[in-house]
């Protein structure tokens, strides 16, 4: 029945009912602590609350640690977790950890524009402009018509 709670959490999250979604994901995890998507989705729900960012990061990390051998069969799940952790770390100005986790995400999400953008913007904030340009150019190269890539071109032109 744990999947029912996890699916209910997905629906509640889509309905913009974060408190209910959190409860459903927590129930699913209590019933089956090895349910990686419930950890990840709980992290996503918590990351929308500014005061709960560390708790969100803990959920992503818990999901990563449940069954690391699943990395080969579910690379997107793991890549997104590293990407989300990196974004949280970047938001709290933990650049060193964010950099490491953006790079970890690229092991799984080789053509995901978000990871390249994250690194590019992280380096831009640090005034590491050459590195920033390299990563942002990679993002533009991956998908030049994507709106995010168009925004990057504006940043690079400035």
mmCIF file of C-alpha atoms in Angstrom:
data_model
loop_
_atom_site.group_PDB
_atom_site.id
_atom_site.type_symbol
_atom_site.label_atom_id
_atom_site.label_comp_id
_atom_site.label_asym_id
_atom_site.label_seq_id
_atom_site.Cartn_x
_atom_site.Cartn_y
_atom_site.Cartn_z
ATOM 1 C CA UNK A 1 0.000 0.000 0.000
ATOM 2 C CA UNK A 2 3.028 2.292 0.259
ATOM 3 C CA UNK A 3 2.807 3.057 -3.468
ATOM 4 C CA UNK A 4 -0.718 4.333 -2.919
ATOM 5 C CA UNK A 5 0.601 6.887 -0.433
ATOM 6 C CA UNK A 6 3.399 7.885 -2.794
ATOM 7 C CA UNK A 7 1.000 8.299 -5.729
ATOM 8 C CA UNK A 8 -1.389 10.237 -3.504
ATOM 9 C CA UNK A 9 1.492 12.524 -2.584
ATOM 10 C CA UNK A 10 2.195 13.068 -6.301
ATOM 11 C CA UNK A 11 -1.423 14.089 -6.909
ATOM 12 C CA UNK A 12 -1.519 16.315 -3.833
ATOM 13 C CA UNK A 13 1.693 17.974 -4.905
ATOM 14 C CA UNK A 14 0.237 18.615 -8.365
ATOM 15 C CA UNK A 15 -2.869 20.057 -6.689
ATOM 16 C CA UNK A 16 -0.623 22.496 -4.769
ATOM 17 C CA UNK A 17 -1.395 20.876 -1.402
ATOM 18 C CA UNK A 18 2.138 20.625 0.034
ATOM 19 C CA UNK A 19 1.128 19.742 3.592
ATOM 20 C CA UNK A 20 -0.999 16.821 2.437
ATOM 21 C CA UNK A 21 1.698 15.722 -0.030
ATOM 22 C CA UNK A 22 4.301 15.800 2.724
ATOM 23 C CA UNK A 23 2.142 13.599 4.943
ATOM 24 C CA UNK A 24 1.552 11.108 2.130
ATOM 25 C CA UNK A 25 5.248 10.867 1.241
ATOM 26 C CA UNK A 26 6.159 10.438 4.905
ATOM 27 C CA UNK A 27 3.614 7.614 5.242
ATOM 28 C CA UNK A 28 5.026 5.908 2.154
ATOM 29 C CA UNK A 29 8.566 6.191 3.586
ATOM 30 C CA UNK A 30 7.451 4.865 6.985
ATOM 31 C CA UNK A 31 5.936 1.821 5.304
ATOM 32 C CA UNK A 32 8.848 1.299 2.898
ATOM 33 C CA UNK A 33 11.993 3.306 3.711
ATOM 34 C CA UNK A 34 13.612 2.005 0.495
ATOM 35 C CA UNK A 35 11.159 3.854 -1.767
ATOM 36 C CA UNK A 36 13.583 6.258 -3.427
ATOM 37 C CA UNK A 37 11.016 8.393 -5.316
ATOM 38 C CA UNK A 38 9.132 9.131 -2.077
ATOM 39 C CA UNK A 39 12.338 10.529 -0.531
ATOM 40 C CA UNK A 40 13.046 12.596 -3.640
ATOM 41 C CA UNK A 41 9.499 13.905 -3.952
ATOM 42 C CA UNK A 42 9.382 14.768 -0.266
ATOM 43 C CA UNK A 43 12.580 16.739 -0.802
ATOM 44 C CA UNK A 44 10.931 18.623 -3.665
ATOM 45 C CA UNK A 45 7.897 19.486 -1.538
ATOM 46 C CA UNK A 46 10.086 20.672 1.342
ATOM 47 C CA UNK A 47 12.387 22.699 -0.919
ATOM 48 C CA UNK A 48 9.443 24.963 -1.765
ATOM 49 C CA UNK A 49 9.453 26.158 1.878
ATOM 50 C CA UNK A 50 12.412 28.477 2.503
ATOM 51 C CA UNK A 51 12.747 27.460 6.138
ATOM 52 C CA UNK A 52 13.003 23.766 5.263
ATOM 53 C CA UNK A 53 15.822 23.689 2.749
ATOM 54 C CA UNK A 54 18.206 21.682 4.934
ATOM 55 C CA UNK A 55 15.450 19.149 5.570
ATOM 56 C CA UNK A 56 14.841 18.952 1.823
ATOM 57 C CA UNK A 57 18.532 18.285 1.221
ATOM 58 C CA UNK A 58 18.443 15.516 3.834
ATOM 59 C CA UNK A 59 15.550 13.872 1.967
ATOM 60 C CA UNK A 60 17.453 13.950 -1.322
ATOM 61 C CA UNK A 61 20.517 12.485 0.401
ATOM 62 C CA UNK A 62 18.422 9.783 2.047
ATOM 63 C CA UNK A 63 17.078 8.832 -1.372
ATOM 64 C CA UNK A 64 20.601 8.663 -2.798
ATOM 65 C CA UNK A 65 21.720 6.391 0.023
ATOM 66 C CA UNK A 66 18.787 3.959 0.016
ATOM 67 C CA UNK A 67 20.121 1.777 -2.766
ATOM 68 C CA UNK A 68 23.140 3.205 -4.617
ATOM 69 C CA UNK A 69 23.252 0.145 -6.888
ATOM 70 C CA UNK A 70 20.135 1.513 -8.610
ATOM 71 C CA UNK A 71 22.186 4.327 -10.133
ATOM 72 C CA UNK A 72 22.716 2.300 -13.283
ATOM 73 C CA UNK A 73 19.046 1.482 -13.769
ATOM 74 C CA UNK A 74 17.594 4.844 -12.687
ATOM 75 C CA UNK A 75 20.174 7.475 -13.692
ATOM 76 C CA UNK A 76 17.627 10.301 -14.018
ATOM 77 C CA UNK A 77 16.430 9.807 -10.465
ATOM 78 C CA UNK A 78 19.948 10.059 -9.089
ATOM 79 C CA UNK A 79 20.984 12.854 -11.439
ATOM 80 C CA UNK A 80 17.988 14.952 -10.453
ATOM 81 C CA UNK A 81 18.738 14.383 -6.775
ATOM 82 C CA UNK A 82 22.299 15.653 -7.200
ATOM 83 C CA UNK A 83 20.986 18.572 -9.263
ATOM 84 C CA UNK A 84 18.453 19.499 -6.579
ATOM 85 C CA UNK A 85 21.052 19.235 -3.811
ATOM 86 C CA UNK A 86 23.408 21.455 -5.832
ATOM 87 C CA UNK A 87 20.693 24.077 -6.340
ATOM 88 C CA UNK A 88 19.953 24.139 -2.591
ATOM 89 C CA UNK A 89 23.654 24.456 -1.779
ATOM 90 C CA UNK A 90 24.103 27.201 -4.352
ATOM 91 C CA UNK A 91 21.159 29.111 -2.860
ATOM 92 C CA UNK A 92 22.851 29.115 0.532
ATOM 93 C CA UNK A 93 26.214 30.115 -1.016
ATOM 94 C CA UNK A 94 27.952 26.777 -0.414
ATOM 95 C CA UNK A 95 29.719 27.034 -3.755
ATOM 96 C CA UNK A 96 32.230 24.226 -3.208
ATOM 97 C CA UNK A 97 29.560 21.638 -2.371
ATOM 98 C CA UNK A 98 27.241 22.929 -5.099
ATOM 99 C CA UNK A 99 29.997 22.579 -7.695
ATOM 100 C CA UNK A 100 30.664 18.993 -6.643
ATOM 101 C CA UNK A 101 26.979 18.075 -6.840
ATOM 102 C CA UNK A 102 26.408 19.786 -10.195
ATOM 103 C CA UNK A 103 29.331 17.719 -11.517
ATOM 104 C CA UNK A 104 27.842 14.586 -9.920
ATOM 105 C CA UNK A 105 24.537 15.316 -11.634
ATOM 106 C CA UNK A 106 26.295 15.451 -15.005
ATOM 107 C CA UNK A 107 27.454 11.860 -14.541
ATOM 108 C CA UNK A 108 23.776 10.912 -14.904
ATOM 109 C CA UNK A 109 22.277 13.793 -16.889
ATOM 110 C CA UNK A 110 24.837 14.368 -19.621
ATOM 111 C CA UNK A 111 22.543 16.451 -21.814
ATOM 112 C CA UNK A 112 20.491 18.235 -19.160
ATOM 113 C CA UNK A 113 20.765 21.970 -19.674
ATOM 114 C CA UNK A 114 19.991 22.662 -15.984
ATOM 115 C CA UNK A 115 23.275 21.184 -14.742
ATOM 116 C CA UNK A 116 25.364 23.162 -17.238
ATOM 117 C CA UNK A 117 23.452 26.336 -16.412
ATOM 118 C CA UNK A 118 23.843 25.720 -12.699
ATOM 119 C CA UNK A 119 27.602 25.430 -13.017
ATOM 120 C CA UNK A 120 27.803 28.413 -15.341
ATOM 121 C CA UNK A 121 25.798 30.630 -13.018
ATOM 122 C CA UNK A 122 27.671 29.379 -9.959
ATOM 123 C CA UNK A 123 30.975 30.329 -11.581
ATOM 124 C CA UNK A 124 29.509 33.641 -12.747
ATOM 125 C CA UNK A 125 28.604 34.528 -9.141
ATOM 126 C CA UNK A 126 32.196 33.713 -8.145
ATOM 127 C CA UNK A 127 33.509 35.922 -10.974
ATOM 128 C CA UNK A 128 35.157 32.856 -12.547
ATOM 129 C CA UNK A 129 34.082 34.242 -15.890
ATOM 130 C CA UNK A 130 36.015 32.003 -18.280
ATOM 131 C CA UNK A 131 34.690 28.869 -16.599
ATOM 132 C CA UNK A 132 31.231 30.396 -16.475
ATOM 133 C CA UNK A 133 31.305 31.103 -20.186
ATOM 134 C CA UNK A 134 32.450 27.553 -20.996
ATOM 135 C CA UNK A 135 29.599 25.922 -19.073
ATOM 136 C CA UNK A 136 26.960 28.357 -20.294
ATOM 137 C CA UNK A 137 28.126 27.886 -23.895
ATOM 138 C CA UNK A 138 27.681 24.129 -23.416
ATOM 139 C CA UNK A 139 24.128 24.760 -22.235
ATOM 140 C CA UNK A 140 23.396 26.897 -25.295
ATOM 141 C CA UNK A 141 24.943 24.248 -27.531
ATOM 142 C CA UNK A 142 22.740 21.498 -26.075
ATOM 143 C CA UNK A 143 19.505 23.328 -26.803
ATOM 144 C CA UNK A 144 19.895 26.727 -28.466
ATOM 145 C CA UNK A 145 16.138 27.242 -28.868
ATOM 146 C CA UNK A 146 15.284 26.512 -25.242
ATOM 147 C CA UNK A 147 14.161 29.688 -23.436
ATOM 148 C CA UNK A 148 16.738 29.128 -20.709
ATOM 149 C CA UNK A 149 19.449 28.972 -23.354
ATOM 150 C CA UNK A 150 18.177 32.215 -24.857
ATOM 151 C CA UNK A 151 18.412 33.835 -21.422
ATOM 152 C CA UNK A 152 21.979 32.562 -21.129
ATOM 153 C CA UNK A 153 22.902 34.183 -24.427
ATOM 154 C CA UNK A 154 21.671 37.492 -23.033
ATOM 155 C CA UNK A 155 23.818 36.987 -19.938
ATOM 156 C CA UNK A 156 26.871 36.119 -22.049
ATOM 157 C CA UNK A 157 26.365 39.182 -24.252
ATOM 158 C CA UNK A 158 26.323 41.515 -21.247
#
